[in-house]
Amino acid sequence: MSTITQYANQYVLDLVAYQPGKPIEETARELGLNASDIVKLASNENSLGPSPKAVQAMQQAAMGAHIYPDGASFALRSKLAGMFGVDFKQTVVGSGSSEIIELLCHACLHEGIELMAAKHSFSMYPIMCKLFGAKYVEVENKADWSHDLMAMLKAITPQTRLIFITNPTNPVGTMVFQEEMDAFMAQVPEHVIVAFDEAYIDFADVKPDTIKYVKQGKNVILLRTFSKAYGLAGLRAGYGITTPEIADLLNKARTPFNMNLMAQAATVAALDDKEHLEASVRMVAKGKKQFYTAFEQWGIEYIPSHGNFILVKTGRGRDVFNACLAKGVILRHMDGYGLPEYIRITVGNEKENSRCLEVLREVLK
Ligand SMILES: *Cc1c(COP(=O)(O)O)cnc(C)c1O
């Protein structure tokens, strides 16, 4: 008997779908608890919640939900252009920066072409890469777990079309800095697009200048998201800043209304709410200290993080994940990232962090 799957693309059949953090409602149902009793520190979300200004903008926008949104996202893109000192034509927006990653793949990947990223980086890259039948090239990190940009340079072939520099990188939490980046950018050949995935850059104390590469006309794109520091993960909003040429390619590849009405309204308001952004960053900095202090007391290895999450070496990551889950704390095991000895903890508010530490302590005893 024939099934429709025999007609599907083989590289789609071969894919393993992205594994998101376990949802709070599902966990509550399974444990017979209230959703409010569950602590989720699994998806690098922002425990502070969204900016009240963004919420207000969404409420106002909701009354106009029967009309298609502005397909050009004029207000948001104009604001971004002003913020970065680039032309409107150099901005791209999307339903999360994940969509912009997908658009980049649409623009340049196909069979025989290569996408390069560092080992243990964001799992969306290999998924997207394989979706387009391209080859995924993974480059080992340096001993301190940061991207080895010189090794990445050496791994470039005539088939390499797209390189992701995740800065800070998820789930490891390390960064690369200006000098290494400049040396790398000076040597990247012109047939390669370098995507600086800066989803966590707001949490980093030092923010390397990547916009200068865009202004120099290099084939570069900066990717940013509203999902992390801005606390708008549920909305799905992200953007890219790039050359007019690359922006044009991505705008051709997108669907006409890829950023919804609420997202356009909320993000414009969120960009104006500096207090909220600063409060998010402060909460995370404080929370990281809370975790580090405990891990040092317990003698547990962790990787100091420039993001809003910490990779912790607990041993038997999946077992630790399951044991914490049974106690109502959702973390992330790292099996899918090739790090079975580790769990990743998102830094939440003080109460959530304390609950997480309490449960971890029981589990690790
Ligand atoms: C969270 C994350 C993103 C952005 O995700 P969206 O919610 O789709 O904007 C991009 N890159 C990395 C490395 C991330 O961790």
mmCIF file with all atom_site columns, N, CA, C and O in Angstrom, residues 114-156:
data_model
loop_
_atom_site.group_PDB
_atom_site.id
_atom_site.type_symbol
_atom_site.label_atom_id
_atom_site.label_alt_id
_atom_site.label_comp_id
_atom_site.label_asym_id
_atom_site.label_entity_id
_atom_site.label_seq_id
_atom_site.pdbx_PDB_ins_code
_atom_site.Cartn_x
_atom_site.Cartn_y
_atom_site.Cartn_z
_atom_site.occupancy
_atom_site.B_iso_or_equiv
_atom_site.pdbx_formal_charge
_atom_site.auth_seq_id
_atom_site.auth_comp_id
_atom_site.auth_asym_id
_atom_site.auth_atom_id
_atom_site.pdbx_PDB_model_num
ATOM 1   N N  . GLU A 1 114 ? 26.850 24.248 1.848  1.00 0.00 ? 114 GLU A N  1
ATOM 2   C CA . GLU A 1 114 ? 27.123 23.997 3.264  1.00 0.00 ? 114 GLU A CA 1
ATOM 3   C C  . GLU A 1 114 ? 26.758 25.175 4.166  1.00 0.00 ? 114 GLU A C  1
ATOM 4   O O  . GLU A 1 114 ? 26.986 26.325 3.816  1.00 0.00 ? 114 GLU A O  1
ATOM 5   N N  . LEU A 1 115 ? 26.221 24.818 5.342  1.00 0.00 ? 115 LEU A N  1
ATOM 6   C CA . LEU A 1 115 ? 25.980 25.791 6.415  1.00 0.00 ? 115 LEU A CA 1
ATOM 7   C C  . LEU A 1 115 ? 26.930 25.426 7.544  1.00 0.00 ? 115 LEU A C  1
ATOM 8   O O  . LEU A 1 115 ? 27.056 24.254 7.893  1.00 0.00 ? 115 LEU A O  1
ATOM 9   N N  . MET A 1 116 ? 27.603 26.414 8.116  1.00 0.00 ? 116 MET A N  1
ATOM 10  C CA . MET A 1 116 ? 28.568 26.137 9.177  1.00 0.00 ? 116 MET A CA 1
ATOM 11  C C  . MET A 1 116 ? 28.161 26.793 10.488 1.00 0.00 ? 116 MET A C  1
ATOM 12  O O  . MET A 1 116 ? 27.681 27.942 10.493 1.00 0.00 ? 116 MET A O  1
ATOM 13  N N  . ALA A 1 117 ? 28.359 26.050 11.579 1.00 0.00 ? 117 ALA A N  1
ATOM 14  C CA . ALA A 1 117 ? 28.120 26.616 12.912 1.00 0.00 ? 117 ALA A CA 1
ATOM 15  C C  . ALA A 1 117 ? 29.052 25.937 13.897 1.00 0.00 ? 117 ALA A C  1
ATOM 16  O O  . ALA A 1 117 ? 29.681 24.921 13.578 1.00 0.00 ? 117 ALA A O  1
ATOM 17  N N  . ALA A 1 118 ? 29.153 26.507 15.094 1.00 0.00 ? 118 ALA A N  1
ATOM 18  C CA . ALA A 1 118 ? 30.005 25.921 16.121 1.00 0.00 ? 118 ALA A CA 1
ATOM 19  C C  . ALA A 1 118 ? 29.319 24.694 16.719 1.00 0.00 ? 118 ALA A C  1
ATOM 20  O O  . ALA A 1 118 ? 28.093 24.579 16.695 1.00 0.00 ? 118 ALA A O  1
ATOM 21  N N  . LYS A 1 119 ? 30.125 23.792 17.242 1.00 0.00 ? 119 LYS A N  1
ATOM 22  C CA . LYS A 1 119 ? 29.580 22.616 17.925 1.00 0.00 ? 119 LYS A CA 1
ATOM 23  C C  . LYS A 1 119 ? 28.743 23.064 19.128 1.00 0.00 ? 119 LYS A C  1
ATOM 24  O O  . LYS A 1 119 ? 29.051 24.071 19.746 1.00 0.00 ? 119 LYS A O  1
ATOM 25  N N  . HIS A 1 120 ? 27.721 22.319 19.466 1.00 0.00 ? 120 HIS A N  1
ATOM 26  C CA . HIS A 1 120 ? 26.797 22.621 20.572 1.00 0.00 ? 120 HIS A CA 1
ATOM 27  C C  . HIS A 1 120 ? 26.185 23.999 20.424 1.00 0.00 ? 120 HIS A C  1
ATOM 28  O O  . HIS A 1 120 ? 26.094 24.753 21.380 1.00 0.00 ? 120 HIS A O  1
ATOM 29  N N  . SER A 1 121 ? 25.782 24.369 19.211 1.00 0.00 ? 121 SER A N  1
ATOM 30  C CA . SER A 1 121 ? 25.049 25.646 19.163 1.00 0.00 ? 121 SER A CA 1
ATOM 31  C C  . SER A 1 121 ? 23.586 25.393 18.846 1.00 0.00 ? 121 SER A C  1
ATOM 32  O O  . SER A 1 121 ? 23.144 24.255 18.810 1.00 0.00 ? 121 SER A O  1
ATOM 33  N N  . PHE A 1 122 ? 22.848 26.440 18.646 1.00 0.00 ? 122 PHE A N  1
ATOM 34  C CA . PHE A 1 122 ? 21.382 26.422 18.543 1.00 0.00 ? 122 PHE A CA 1
ATOM 35  C C  . PHE A 1 122 ? 20.872 25.307 17.611 1.00 0.00 ? 122 PHE A C  1
ATOM 36  O O  . PHE A 1 122 ? 21.294 25.219 16.453 1.00 0.00 ? 122 PHE A O  1
ATOM 37  N N  . SER A 1 123 ? 19.951 24.483 18.095 1.00 0.00 ? 123 SER A N  1
ATOM 38  C CA . SER A 1 123 ? 19.526 23.306 17.333 1.00 0.00 ? 123 SER A CA 1
ATOM 39  C C  . SER A 1 123 ? 18.676 23.637 16.112 1.00 0.00 ? 123 SER A C  1
ATOM 40  O O  . SER A 1 123 ? 18.440 22.788 15.261 1.00 0.00 ? 123 SER A O  1
ATOM 41  N N  . MET A 1 124 ? 18.224 24.895 16.010 1.00 0.00 ? 124 MET A N  1
ATOM 42  C CA . MET A 1 124 ? 17.481 25.283 14.807 1.00 0.00 ? 124 MET A CA 1
ATOM 43  C C  . MET A 1 124 ? 18.362 25.258 13.560 1.00 0.00 ? 124 MET A C  1
ATOM 44  O O  . MET A 1 124 ? 17.862 25.050 12.454 1.00 0.00 ? 124 MET A O  1
ATOM 45  N N  . TYR A 1 125 ? 19.674 25.521 13.728 1.00 0.00 ? 125 TYR A N  1
ATOM 46  C CA . TYR A 1 125 ? 20.539 25.595 12.535 1.00 0.00 ? 125 TYR A CA 1
ATOM 47  C C  . TYR A 1 125 ? 20.585 24.269 11.768 1.00 0.00 ? 125 TYR A C  1
ATOM 48  O O  . TYR A 1 125 ? 20.330 24.258 10.565 1.00 0.00 ? 125 TYR A O  1
ATOM 49  N N  . PRO A 1 126 ? 20.904 23.153 12.451 1.00 0.00 ? 126 PRO A N  1
ATOM 50  C CA . PRO A 1 126 ? 20.930 21.895 11.678 1.00 0.00 ? 126 PRO A CA 1
ATOM 51  C C  . PRO A 1 126 ? 19.560 21.513 11.130 1.00 0.00 ? 126 PRO A C  1
ATOM 52  O O  . PRO A 1 126 ? 19.462 20.970 10.031 1.00 0.00 ? 126 PRO A O  1
ATOM 53  N N  . ILE A 1 127 ? 18.501 21.844 11.877 1.00 0.00 ? 127 ILE A N  1
ATOM 54  C CA . ILE A 1 127 ? 17.160 21.498 11.387 1.00 0.00 ? 127 ILE A CA 1
ATOM 55  C C  . ILE A 1 127 ? 16.879 22.250 10.088 1.00 0.00 ? 127 ILE A C  1
ATOM 56  O O  . ILE A 1 127 ? 16.498 21.658 9.074  1.00 0.00 ? 127 ILE A O  1
ATOM 57  N N  . MET A 1 128 ? 17.094 23.563 10.112 1.00 0.00 ? 128 MET A N  1
ATOM 58  C CA . MET A 1 128 ? 16.848 24.375 8.920  1.00 0.00 ? 128 MET A CA 1
ATOM 59  C C  . MET A 1 128 ? 17.735 23.930 7.760  1.00 0.00 ? 128 MET A C  1
ATOM 60  O O  . MET A 1 128 ? 17.286 23.814 6.627  1.00 0.00 ? 128 MET A O  1
ATOM 61  N N  . CYS A 1 129 ? 18.987 23.688 8.086  1.00 0.00 ? 129 CYS A N  1
ATOM 62  C CA . CYS A 1 129 ? 19.949 23.300 7.060  1.00 0.00 ? 129 CYS A CA 1
ATOM 63  C C  . CYS A 1 129 ? 19.482 22.036 6.343  1.00 0.00 ? 129 CYS A C  1
ATOM 64  O O  . CYS A 1 129 ? 19.428 21.990 5.108  1.00 0.00 ? 129 CYS A O  1
ATOM 65  N N  . LYS A 1 130 ? 19.097 21.041 7.120  1.00 0.00 ? 130 LYS A N  1
ATOM 66  C CA . LYS A 1 130 ? 18.695 19.756 6.527  1.00 0.00 ? 130 LYS A CA 1
ATOM 67  C C  . LYS A 1 130 ? 17.378 19.886 5.771  1.00 0.00 ? 130 LYS A C  1
ATOM 68  O O  . LYS A 1 130 ? 17.131 19.176 4.805  1.00 0.00 ? 130 LYS A O  1
ATOM 69  N N  . LEU A 1 131 ? 16.527 20.797 6.226  1.00 0.00 ? 131 LEU A N  1
ATOM 70  C CA . LEU A 1 131 ? 15.248 21.046 5.564  1.00 0.00 ? 131 LEU A CA 1
ATOM 71  C C  . LEU A 1 131 ? 15.450 21.474 4.109  1.00 0.00 ? 131 LEU A C  1
ATOM 72  O O  . LEU A 1 131 ? 14.594 21.276 3.258  1.00 0.00 ? 131 LEU A O  1
ATOM 73  N N  . PHE A 1 132 ? 16.593 22.098 3.850  1.00 0.00 ? 132 PHE A N  1
ATOM 74  C CA . PHE A 1 132 ? 16.878 22.559 2.490  1.00 0.00 ? 132 PHE A CA 1
ATOM 75  C C  . PHE A 1 132 ? 17.841 21.619 1.767  1.00 0.00 ? 132 PHE A C  1
ATOM 76  O O  . PHE A 1 132 ? 18.358 21.943 0.706  1.00 0.00 ? 132 PHE A O  1
ATOM 77  N N  . GLY A 1 133 ? 18.086 20.451 2.367  1.00 0.00 ? 133 GLY A N  1
ATOM 78  C CA . GLY A 1 133 ? 18.936 19.453 1.722  1.00 0.00 ? 133 GLY A CA 1
ATOM 79  C C  . GLY A 1 133 ? 20.405 19.817 1.706  1.00 0.00 ? 133 GLY A C  1
ATOM 80  O O  . GLY A 1 133 ? 21.206 19.202 0.999  1.00 0.00 ? 133 GLY A O  1
ATOM 81  N N  . ALA A 1 134 ? 20.785 20.841 2.486  1.00 0.00 ? 134 ALA A N  1
ATOM 82  C CA . ALA A 1 134 ? 22.189 21.275 2.497  1.00 0.00 ? 134 ALA A CA 1
ATOM 83  C C  . ALA A 1 134 ? 22.982 20.487 3.539  1.00 0.00 ? 134 ALA A C  1
ATOM 84  O O  . ALA A 1 134 ? 22.422 19.748 4.337  1.00 0.00 ? 134 ALA A O  1
ATOM 85  N N  . LYS A 1 135 ? 24.296 20.674 3.527  1.00 0.00 ? 135 LYS A N  1
ATOM 86  C CA . LYS A 1 135 ? 25.167 19.929 4.439  1.00 0.00 ? 135 LYS A CA 1
ATOM 87  C C  . LYS A 1 135 ? 25.492 20.789 5.662  1.00 0.00 ? 135 LYS A C  1
ATOM 88  O O  . LYS A 1 135 ? 25.854 21.967 5.516  1.00 0.00 ? 135 LYS A O  1
ATOM 89  N N  . TYR A 1 136 ? 25.367 20.195 6.843  1.00 0.00 ? 136 TYR A N  1
ATOM 90  C CA . TYR A 1 136 ? 25.637 20.910 8.089  1.00 0.00 ? 136 TYR A CA 1
ATOM 91  C C  . TYR A 1 136 ? 27.067 20.640 8.531  1.00 0.00 ? 136 TYR A C  1
ATOM 92  O O  . TYR A 1 136 ? 27.449 19.503 8.750  1.00 0.00 ? 136 TYR A O  1
ATOM 93  N N  . VAL A 1 137 ? 27.849 21.688 8.660  1.00 0.00 ? 137 VAL A N  1
ATOM 94  C CA . VAL A 1 137 ? 29.252 21.541 9.056  1.00 0.00 ? 137 VAL A CA 1
ATOM 95  C C  . VAL A 1 137 ? 29.428 22.143 10.449 1.00 0.00 ? 137 VAL A C  1
ATOM 96  O O  . VAL A 1 137 ? 29.149 23.320 10.674 1.00 0.00 ? 137 VAL A O  1
ATOM 97  N N  . GLU A 1 138 ? 29.880 21.288 11.367 1.00 0.00 ? 138 GLU A N  1
ATOM 98  C CA . GLU A 1 138 ? 30.003 21.697 12.757 1.00 0.00 ? 138 GLU A CA 1
ATOM 99  C C  . GLU A 1 138 ? 31.469 21.819 13.105 1.00 0.00 ? 138 GLU A C  1
ATOM 100 O O  . GLU A 1 138 ? 32.248 20.912 12.820 1.00 0.00 ? 138 GLU A O  1
ATOM 101 N N  . VAL A 1 139 ? 31.872 22.925 13.736 1.00 0.00 ? 139 VAL A N  1
ATOM 102 C CA . VAL A 1 139 ? 33.284 23.138 14.047 1.00 0.00 ? 139 VAL A CA 1
ATOM 103 C C  . VAL A 1 139 ? 33.488 23.079 15.564 1.00 0.00 ? 139 VAL A C  1
ATOM 104 O O  . VAL A 1 139 ? 32.757 23.733 16.319 1.00 0.00 ? 139 VAL A O  1
ATOM 105 N N  . GLU A 1 140 ? 34.481 22.278 15.982 1.00 0.00 ? 140 GLU A N  1
ATOM 106 C CA . GLU A 1 140 ? 34.809 22.141 17.411 1.00 0.00 ? 140 GLU A CA 1
ATOM 107 C C  . GLU A 1 140 ? 35.084 23.489 18.064 1.00 0.00 ? 140 GLU A C  1
ATOM 108 O O  . GLU A 1 140 ? 35.682 24.368 17.438 1.00 0.00 ? 140 GLU A O  1
ATOM 109 N N  . ASN A 1 141 ? 34.703 23.620 19.324 1.00 0.00 ? 141 ASN A N  1
ATOM 110 C CA . ASN A 1 141 ? 34.990 24.842 20.077 1.00 0.00 ? 141 ASN A CA 1
ATOM 111 C C  . ASN A 1 141 ? 36.402 24.821 20.627 1.00 0.00 ? 141 ASN A C  1
ATOM 112 O O  . ASN A 1 141 ? 37.068 23.786 20.643 1.00 0.00 ? 141 ASN A O  1
ATOM 113 N N  . LYS A 1 142 ? 36.848 25.975 21.126 1.00 0.00 ? 142 LYS A N  1
ATOM 114 C CA . LYS A 1 142 ? 38.131 26.037 21.822 1.00 0.00 ? 142 LYS A CA 1
ATOM 115 C C  . LYS A 1 142 ? 37.958 25.396 23.208 1.00 0.00 ? 142 LYS A C  1
ATOM 116 O O  . LYS A 1 142 ? 36.843 25.076 23.618 1.00 0.00 ? 142 LYS A O  1
ATOM 117 N N  . ALA A 1 143 ? 39.076 25.256 23.925 1.00 0.00 ? 143 ALA A N  1
ATOM 118 C CA . ALA A 1 143 ? 39.025 24.583 25.227 1.00 0.00 ? 143 ALA A CA 1
ATOM 119 C C  . ALA A 1 143 ? 38.110 25.321 26.210 1.00 0.00 ? 143 ALA A C  1
ATOM 120 O O  . ALA A 1 143 ? 37.516 24.708 27.093 1.00 0.00 ? 143 ALA A O  1
ATOM 121 N N  . ASP A 1 144 ? 37.974 26.640 26.030 1.00 0.00 ? 144 ASP A N  1
ATOM 122 C CA . ASP A 1 144 ? 37.101 27.400 26.940 1.00 0.00 ? 144 ASP A CA 1
ATOM 123 C C  . ASP A 1 144 ? 35.646 27.421 26.448 1.00 0.00 ? 144 ASP A C  1
ATOM 124 O O  . ASP A 1 144 ? 34.851 28.230 26.924 1.00 0.00 ? 144 ASP A O  1
ATOM 125 N N  . TRP A 1 145 ? 35.314 26.568 25.507 1.00 0.00 ? 145 TRP A N  1
ATOM 126 C CA . TRP A 1 145 ? 33.958 26.395 24.970 1.00 0.00 ? 145 TRP A CA 1
ATOM 127 C C  . TRP A 1 145 ? 33.513 27.539 24.060 1.00 0.00 ? 145 TRP A C  1
ATOM 128 O O  . TRP A 1 145 ? 32.353 27.577 23.653 1.00 0.00 ? 145 TRP A O  1
ATOM 129 N N  . SER A 1 146 ? 34.385 28.476 23.739 1.00 0.00 ? 146 SER A N  1
ATOM 130 C CA . SER A 1 146 ? 33.941 29.546 22.833 1.00 0.00 ? 146 SER A CA 1
ATOM 131 C C  . SER A 1 146 ? 34.178 29.107 21.385 1.00 0.00 ? 146 SER A C  1
ATOM 132 O O  . SER A 1 146 ? 34.976 28.207 21.110 1.00 0.00 ? 146 SER A O  1
ATOM 133 N N  . HIS A 1 147 ? 33.479 29.767 20.449 1.00 0.00 ? 147 HIS A N  1
ATOM 134 C CA . HIS A 1 147 ? 33.647 29.475 19.022 1.00 0.00 ? 147 HIS A CA 1
ATOM 135 C C  . HIS A 1 147 ? 35.131 29.587 18.652 1.00 0.00 ? 147 HIS A C  1
ATOM 136 O O  . HIS A 1 147 ? 35.801 30.548 19.040 1.00 0.00 ? 147 HIS A O  1
ATOM 137 N N  . ASP A 1 148 ? 35.617 28.670 17.849 1.00 0.00 ? 148 ASP A N  1
ATOM 138 C CA . ASP A 1 148 ? 36.983 28.744 17.332 1.00 0.00 ? 148 ASP A CA 1
ATOM 139 C C  . ASP A 1 148 ? 36.916 29.359 15.931 1.00 0.00 ? 148 ASP A C  1
ATOM 140 O O  . ASP A 1 148 ? 36.801 28.649 14.921 1.00 0.00 ? 148 ASP A O  1
ATOM 141 N N  . LEU A 1 149 ? 36.966 30.680 15.879 1.00 0.00 ? 149 LEU A N  1
ATOM 142 C CA . LEU A 1 149 ? 36.748 31.366 14.597 1.00 0.00 ? 149 LEU A CA 1
ATOM 143 C C  . LEU A 1 149 ? 37.823 31.039 13.568 1.00 0.00 ? 149 LEU A C  1
ATOM 144 O O  . LEU A 1 149 ? 37.537 30.966 12.374 1.00 0.00 ? 149 LEU A O  1
ATOM 145 N N  . MET A 1 150 ? 39.072 30.811 14.056 1.00 0.00 ? 150 MET A N  1
ATOM 146 C CA . MET A 1 150 ? 40.133 30.492 13.092 1.00 0.00 ? 150 MET A CA 1
ATOM 147 C C  . MET A 1 150 ? 39.902 29.100 12.482 1.00 0.00 ? 150 MET A C  1
ATOM 148 O O  . MET A 1 150 ? 40.118 28.901 11.288 1.00 0.00 ? 150 MET A O  1
ATOM 149 N N  . ALA A 1 151 ? 39.418 28.173 13.304 1.00 0.00 ? 151 ALA A N  1
ATOM 150 C CA . ALA A 1 151 ? 39.086 26.839 12.780 1.00 0.00 ? 151 ALA A CA 1
ATOM 151 C C  . ALA A 1 151 ? 37.900 26.931 11.819 1.00 0.00 ? 151 ALA A C  1
ATOM 152 O O  . ALA A 1 151 ? 37.844 26.213 10.812 1.00 0.00 ? 151 ALA A O  1
ATOM 153 N N  . MET A 1 152 ? 36.992 27.837 12.105 1.00 0.00 ? 152 MET A N  1
ATOM 154 C CA . MET A 1 152 ? 35.845 28.017 11.196 1.00 0.00 ? 152 MET A CA 1
ATOM 155 C C  . MET A 1 152 ? 36.331 28.562 9.849  1.00 0.00 ? 152 MET A C  1
ATOM 156 O O  . MET A 1 152 ? 35.884 28.098 8.795  1.00 0.00 ? 152 MET A O  1
ATOM 157 N N  . LEU A 1 153 ? 37.255 29.517 9.915  1.00 0.00 ? 153 LEU A N  1
ATOM 158 C CA . LEU A 1 153 ? 37.832 30.047 8.670  1.00 0.00 ? 153 LEU A CA 1
ATOM 159 C C  . LEU A 1 153 ? 38.417 28.938 7.817  1.00 0.00 ? 153 LEU A C  1
ATOM 160 O O  . LEU A 1 153 ? 38.189 28.870 6.606  1.00 0.00 ? 153 LEU A O  1
ATOM 161 N N  . LYS A 1 154 ? 39.196 28.074 8.502  1.00 0.00 ? 154 LYS A N  1
ATOM 162 C CA . LYS A 1 154 ? 39.874 26.987 7.777  1.00 0.00 ? 154 LYS A CA 1
ATOM 163 C C  . LYS A 1 154 ? 38.886 26.008 7.181  1.00 0.00 ? 154 LYS A C  1
ATOM 164 O O  . LYS A 1 154 ? 39.173 25.344 6.193  1.00 0.00 ? 154 LYS A O  1
ATOM 165 N N  . ALA A 1 155 ? 37.700 25.898 7.800  1.00 0.00 ? 155 ALA A N  1
ATOM 166 C CA . ALA A 1 155 ? 36.714 24.911 7.332  1.00 0.00 ? 155 ALA A CA 1
ATOM 167 C C  . ALA A 1 155 ? 35.864 25.436 6.171  1.00 0.00 ? 155 ALA A C  1
ATOM 168 O O  . ALA A 1 155 ? 35.039 24.703 5.619  1.00 0.00 ? 155 ALA A O  1
ATOM 169 N N  . ILE A 1 156 ? 36.060 26.702 5.808  1.00 0.00 ? 156 ILE A N  1
ATOM 170 C CA . ILE A 1 156 ? 35.284 27.267 4.685  1.00 0.00 ? 156 ILE A CA 1
ATOM 171 C C  . ILE A 1 156 ? 35.709 26.613 3.372  1.00 0.00 ? 156 ILE A C  1
ATOM 172 O O  . ILE A 1 156 ? 36.901 26.445 3.108  1.00 0.00 ? 156 ILE A O  1
#
